[in-house]
CSV table of C-alpha atoms and ligand atoms in Angstrom, one decimal:
chain,number,residue,atom,x,y,z
A,1,UNK,CA,93.3,66.3,98.0
A,2,UNK,CA,96.9,68.4,97.5
A,3,UNK,CA,96.1,71.7,96.4
A,4,UNK,CA,98.1,73.2,93.7
A,5,UNK,CA,100.5,76.0,94.6
A,6,UNK,CA,98.3,78.9,93.0
A,7,UNK,CA,95.3,77.7,94.7
A,8,UNK,CA,97.3,77.7,97.8
A,9,UNK,CA,98.8,80.9,97.2
A,10,UNK,CA,95.2,82.3,96.7
A,11,UNK,CA,94.0,81.0,99.8
A,12,UNK,CA,96.8,82.0,102.2
A,13,UNK,CA,96.7,85.7,100.6
A,14,UNK,CA,93.0,85.7,101.2
A,15,UNK,CA,93.5,84.6,104.7
A,16,UNK,CA,96.1,87.1,105.3
A,17,UNK,CA,94.2,90.1,104.0
A,18,UNK,CA,91.3,89.0,106.6
A,19,UNK,CA,93.7,88.7,109.3
A,20,UNK,CA,95.0,92.2,108.4
A,21,UNK,CA,91.9,93.6,109.0
A,22,UNK,CA,92.6,93.5,112.8
A,23,UNK,CA,95.8,96.1,112.3
A,24,UNK,CA,96.9,98.3,111.3
A,25,UNK,CA,99.2,97.8,114.5
A,26,UNK,CA,100.9,94.5,115.3
A,27,UNK,CA,103.0,94.4,118.6
A,28,UNK,CA,106.3,92.4,118.3
A,29,UNK,CA,106.1,90.5,121.4
A,30,UNK,CA,109.3,88.8,123.2
A,31,UNK,CA,108.3,86.7,126.1
A,32,UNK,CA,110.7,85.6,128.8
A,33,UNK,CA,108.2,83.9,131.3
A,34,UNK,CA,105.5,81.9,130.2
A,35,UNK,CA,103.3,83.1,133.1
A,36,UNK,CA,103.6,86.8,131.4
A,37,UNK,CA,102.0,85.5,128.2
A,38,UNK,CA,97.9,85.8,129.0
A,39,UNK,CA,98.2,89.0,131.1
A,40,UNK,CA,100.1,90.6,128.5
A,41,UNK,CA,98.3,89.7,125.7
A,42,UNK,CA,94.8,90.8,127.7
A,43,UNK,CA,96.7,94.1,128.0
A,44,UNK,CA,97.2,94.7,124.5
A,45,UNK,CA,93.4,93.3,123.4
A,46,UNK,CA,92.2,95.6,126.3
A,47,UNK,CA,94.1,98.6,124.7
A,48,UNK,CA,92.7,97.7,121.0
A,49,UNK,CA,95.7,95.5,119.6
A,50,UNK,CA,94.7,92.1,118.6
A,51,UNK,CA,96.9,91.2,115.9
A,52,UNK,CA,100.0,90.1,117.9
A,53,UNK,CA,103.2,88.7,116.5
A,54,UNK,CA,104.8,86.6,119.3
A,55,UNK,CA,108.7,86.1,118.7
A,56,UNK,CA,110.3,82.8,118.5
A,57,UNK,CA,113.6,84.4,120.4
A,58,UNK,CA,113.2,82.7,123.6
A,59,UNK,CA,112.7,79.5,125.4
A,60,UNK,CA,109.5,80.5,126.7
A,61,UNK,CA,108.2,81.6,123.0
A,62,UNK,CA,106.3,78.3,122.4
A,63,UNK,CA,104.4,77.7,125.4
A,64,UNK,CA,103.3,81.4,125.9
A,65,UNK,CA,101.9,81.4,122.0
A,66,UNK,CA,100.3,78.5,123.0
A,67,UNK,CA,98.6,79.8,126.4
A,68,UNK,CA,97.6,82.9,124.2
A,69,UNK,CA,96.0,81.0,121.7
A,70,UNK,CA,94.1,79.0,124.4
A,71,UNK,CA,93.0,81.5,127.0
A,72,UNK,CA,93.0,85.1,124.8
A,73,UNK,CA,90.1,83.9,121.8
A,74,UNK,CA,90.2,87.7,120.8
A,75,UNK,CA,94.1,87.8,120.0
A,76,UNK,CA,94.8,87.0,116.8
A,77,UNK,CA,98.4,85.2,117.3
A,78,UNK,CA,101.1,84.9,114.6
A,79,UNK,CA,104.6,83.5,115.2
A,80,UNK,CA,107.8,85.8,114.5
A,81,UNK,CA,111.1,85.3,114.0
A,82,UNK,CA,110.4,82.2,112.0
A,83,UNK,CA,114.1,81.4,110.2
A,84,UNK,CA,114.1,77.9,109.1
A,85,UNK,CA,111.1,75.5,107.8
A,86,UNK,CA,111.1,74.1,111.0
A,87,UNK,CA,110.0,77.0,113.0
A,88,UNK,CA,107.3,77.4,110.2
A,89,UNK,CA,106.1,73.7,111.2
A,90,UNK,CA,106.5,74.5,114.8
A,91,UNK,CA,104.3,77.6,114.1
A,92,UNK,CA,101.5,75.4,112.6
A,93,UNK,CA,101.4,72.9,114.9
A,94,UNK,CA,101.0,75.6,117.6
A,95,UNK,CA,98.3,76.8,115.7
A,96,UNK,CA,99.3,80.2,114.7
A,97,UNK,CA,97.1,82.0,112.1
A,98,UNK,CA,100.1,83.4,110.5
A,99,UNK,CA,103.9,83.5,110.8
A,100,UNK,CA,106.3,86.3,110.0
A,101,UNK,CA,110.2,86.1,109.3
A,102,UNK,CA,112.6,88.7,109.5
A,103,UNK,CA,114.2,87.3,106.2
A,104,UNK,CA,113.4,84.9,103.2
A,105,UNK,CA,115.7,82.2,102.5
A,106,UNK,CA,115.0,79.9,99.5
A,107,UNK,CA,114.4,76.8,101.9
A,108,UNK,CA,111.9,79.2,103.9
A,109,UNK,CA,110.2,80.5,101.0
A,110,UNK,CA,109.9,77.2,99.3
A,111,UNK,CA,108.3,75.5,102.4
A,112,UNK,CA,105.8,78.5,103.1
A,113,UNK,CA,104.6,78.5,99.5
A,114,UNK,CA,103.7,74.7,100.0
A,115,UNK,CA,101.8,75.6,103.4
A,116,UNK,CA,98.4,76.8,103.6
A,117,UNK,CA,99.2,79.1,106.5
A,118,UNK,CA,99.8,82.7,105.9
A,119,UNK,CA,103.4,83.7,105.7
A,120,UNK,CA,105.1,87.1,105.5
A,121,UNK,CA,108.6,86.8,104.5
A,122,UNK,CA,111.0,89.5,105.6
A,123,UNK,CA,113.1,91.4,102.7
A,124,UNK,CA,115.2,94.5,103.1
A,125,UNK,CA,116.0,95.2,99.0
A,126,UNK,CA,114.7,94.6,96.0
A,127,UNK,CA,116.3,91.5,95.0
A,128,UNK,CA,114.9,90.0,98.1
A,129,UNK,CA,111.3,91.3,97.1
A,130,UNK,CA,111.8,89.9,93.8
A,131,UNK,CA,112.4,86.1,95.4
A,132,UNK,CA,109.4,86.5,97.7
A,133,UNK,CA,107.4,87.7,94.7
A,134,UNK,CA,108.2,85.0,92.6
A,135,UNK,CA,107.1,82.3,95.4
A,136,UNK,CA,103.7,84.3,95.4
A,137,UNK,CA,104.1,86.4,98.7
A,138,UNK,CA,103.0,89.9,97.8
A,139,UNK,CA,102.7,91.0,101.5
A,140,UNK,CA,106.1,91.0,102.8
A,141,UNK,CA,107.9,92.6,106.3
A,142,UNK,CA,110.3,95.5,105.4
A,143,UNK,CA,113.0,94.7,107.9
A,144,UNK,CA,114.8,96.6,109.7
A,145,UNK,CA,112.8,99.3,108.4
A,146,UNK,CA,114.2,102.3,109.5
A,147,UNK,CA,118.0,101.5,109.1
A,148,UNK,CA,117.6,99.5,105.7
A,149,UNK,CA,116.6,103.1,104.4
A,150,UNK,CA,113.3,104.4,106.0
A,151,UNK,CA,110.4,105.8,104.2
A,152,UNK,CA,112.4,106.7,101.5
A,153,UNK,CA,113.5,103.3,100.6
A,154,UNK,CA,109.8,101.8,100.7
A,155,UNK,CA,108.8,105.1,98.3
A,156,UNK,CA,111.5,103.9,96.0
A,157,UNK,CA,110.5,100.4,95.7
A,158,UNK,CA,107.0,101.3,95.3
A,159,UNK,CA,108.2,102.2,91.7
A,160,UNK,CA,109.4,99.0,90.0
A,161,UNK,CA,106.8,96.9,92.8
A,162,UNK,CA,103.7,98.4,92.7
A,163,UNK,CA,102.2,95.0,93.4
A,164,UNK,CA,104.1,94.9,96.6
A,165,UNK,CA,102.4,95.6,100.1
A,166,UNK,CA,104.4,95.9,102.7
A,167,UNK,CA,104.4,95.7,106.9
A,168,UNK,CA,107.6,97.5,108.3
A,169,UNK,CA,109.1,96.7,111.5
A,170,UNK,CA,112.2,97.7,112.9
A,171,UNK,CA,112.6,101.3,114.4
A,172,UNK,CA,108.6,101.8,114.4
A,173,UNK,CA,107.3,103.7,117.3
A,174,UNK,CA,104.6,106.1,118.6
A,175,UNK,CA,106.2,109.2,117.0
A,176,UNK,CA,106.5,107.6,113.2
A,177,UNK,CA,104.0,104.9,112.7
A,178,UNK,CA,101.4,107.4,111.4
A,179,UNK,CA,104.1,108.4,108.7
A,180,UNK,CA,104.5,104.9,107.4
A,181,UNK,CA,101.1,104.2,107.5
A,182,UNK,CA,100.5,107.1,105.3
A,183,UNK,CA,102.3,105.3,102.3
A,184,UNK,CA,99.9,103.7,100.1
A,185,UNK,CA,102.2,100.3,99.8
A,186,UNK,CA,102.0,99.9,103.8
A,187,UNK,CA,99.2,97.5,105.0
A,188,UNK,CA,100.3,97.4,108.8
A,189,UNK,CA,103.5,98.4,111.1
A,190,UNK,CA,104.9,96.1,113.7
A,191,UNK,CA,107.4,97.0,116.5
A,192,UNK,CA,108.0,96.4,120.2
A,193,UNK,CA,107.1,99.9,121.7
A,194,UNK,CA,104.0,99.1,122.8
A,195,UNK,CA,105.2,96.5,125.0
A,196,UNK,CA,108.7,96.8,125.9
A,197,UNK,CA,111.0,94.1,127.7
A,198,UNK,CA,111.1,96.5,130.6
A,199,UNK,CA,107.5,96.8,131.0
A,200,UNK,CA,106.8,93.1,130.7
A,201,UNK,CA,109.5,92.1,133.3
A,202,UNK,CA,107.6,94.9,135.6
A,203,UNK,CA,104.4,93.2,134.6
A,204,UNK,CA,103.3,96.7,133.9
A,205,UNK,CA,100.0,95.5,132.3
A,206,UNK,CA,98.1,98.7,132.9
A,207,UNK,CA,100.9,100.9,131.3
A,208,UNK,CA,101.1,98.4,128.1
A,209,UNK,CA,97.3,99.0,127.9
A,210,UNK,CA,97.9,102.9,128.3
A,211,UNK,CA,100.6,102.3,125.3
A,212,UNK,CA,98.4,100.4,123.1
A,213,UNK,CA,95.5,102.8,123.3
A,214,UNK,CA,97.7,105.7,122.7
A,215,UNK,CA,99.1,103.6,119.6
A,216,UNK,CA,95.9,102.9,118.1
A,217,UNK,CA,95.1,106.9,118.4
A,218,UNK,CA,98.2,108.1,116.8
A,219,UNK,CA,97.3,106.2,113.7
A,220,UNK,CA,93.6,107.0,113.6
A,221,UNK,CA,92.5,108.3,110.1
B,1,3PG,C1,110.7,92.9,114.8
B,1,3PG,O1,111.3,91.6,114.8
B,1,3PG,O2,109.9,93.3,113.8
B,1,3PG,C2,111.8,93.8,115.5
B,1,3PG,O3,112.5,93.5,116.4
B,1,3PG,C3,111.1,95.1,116.0
B,1,3PG,O4,111.7,95.9,116.1
B,1,3PG,P1,111.7,97.1,117.3
B,1,3PG,O5,111.9,96.4,118.5
B,1,3PG,O6,112.6,98.1,116.8
B,1,3PG,O7,110.2,97.5,117.2
């Protein structure tokens, strides 16, 4: 039976709220080699980070996500850098639990609003946020968070949009993650600082586990 858009939005929001319980830190992961995928995911999970974003930025991305979904059941895998309805469909077929985008084109919002998979569109302005809200997406990525105005920008958006919830990414690190999470409209923060490309290339899994553990400690309480 086809569900109506309001039902879909309600079930997506509920699923997303359940997923976000595994936060509040989301490693933004870019994989160049499929063989790094499973050890990286295990390193992050060992460090206390389960909610992952695998970006569709490399040829290895889709196979990497599939390998993690199959071999690391503790990981809660989302697909990021979803730029088109076709990417969204790829994410769904891979078995991703959710999808994220740095932006929010009309096509993408339309496709995502017809899908059961939770989706976090990206916004950097009030108008983009209004388009996301109009399609039933109350939880959005604020990207590029630091470059787009940082914490003052998000505080300003809280005024006209008290219903919106944000996952800032872009420039978040161990030093400022806690400050972002202190905002009442921030439900999670994302970033690559826990799994930088240099560490992945070096297969420095213990170092990545340490970075993850430090991140968890840095946002405690
Ligand atoms: C993203 O897609 O969210 C960003 O590329 C992550 O930004 P960062 O590398 O500054 O953490």
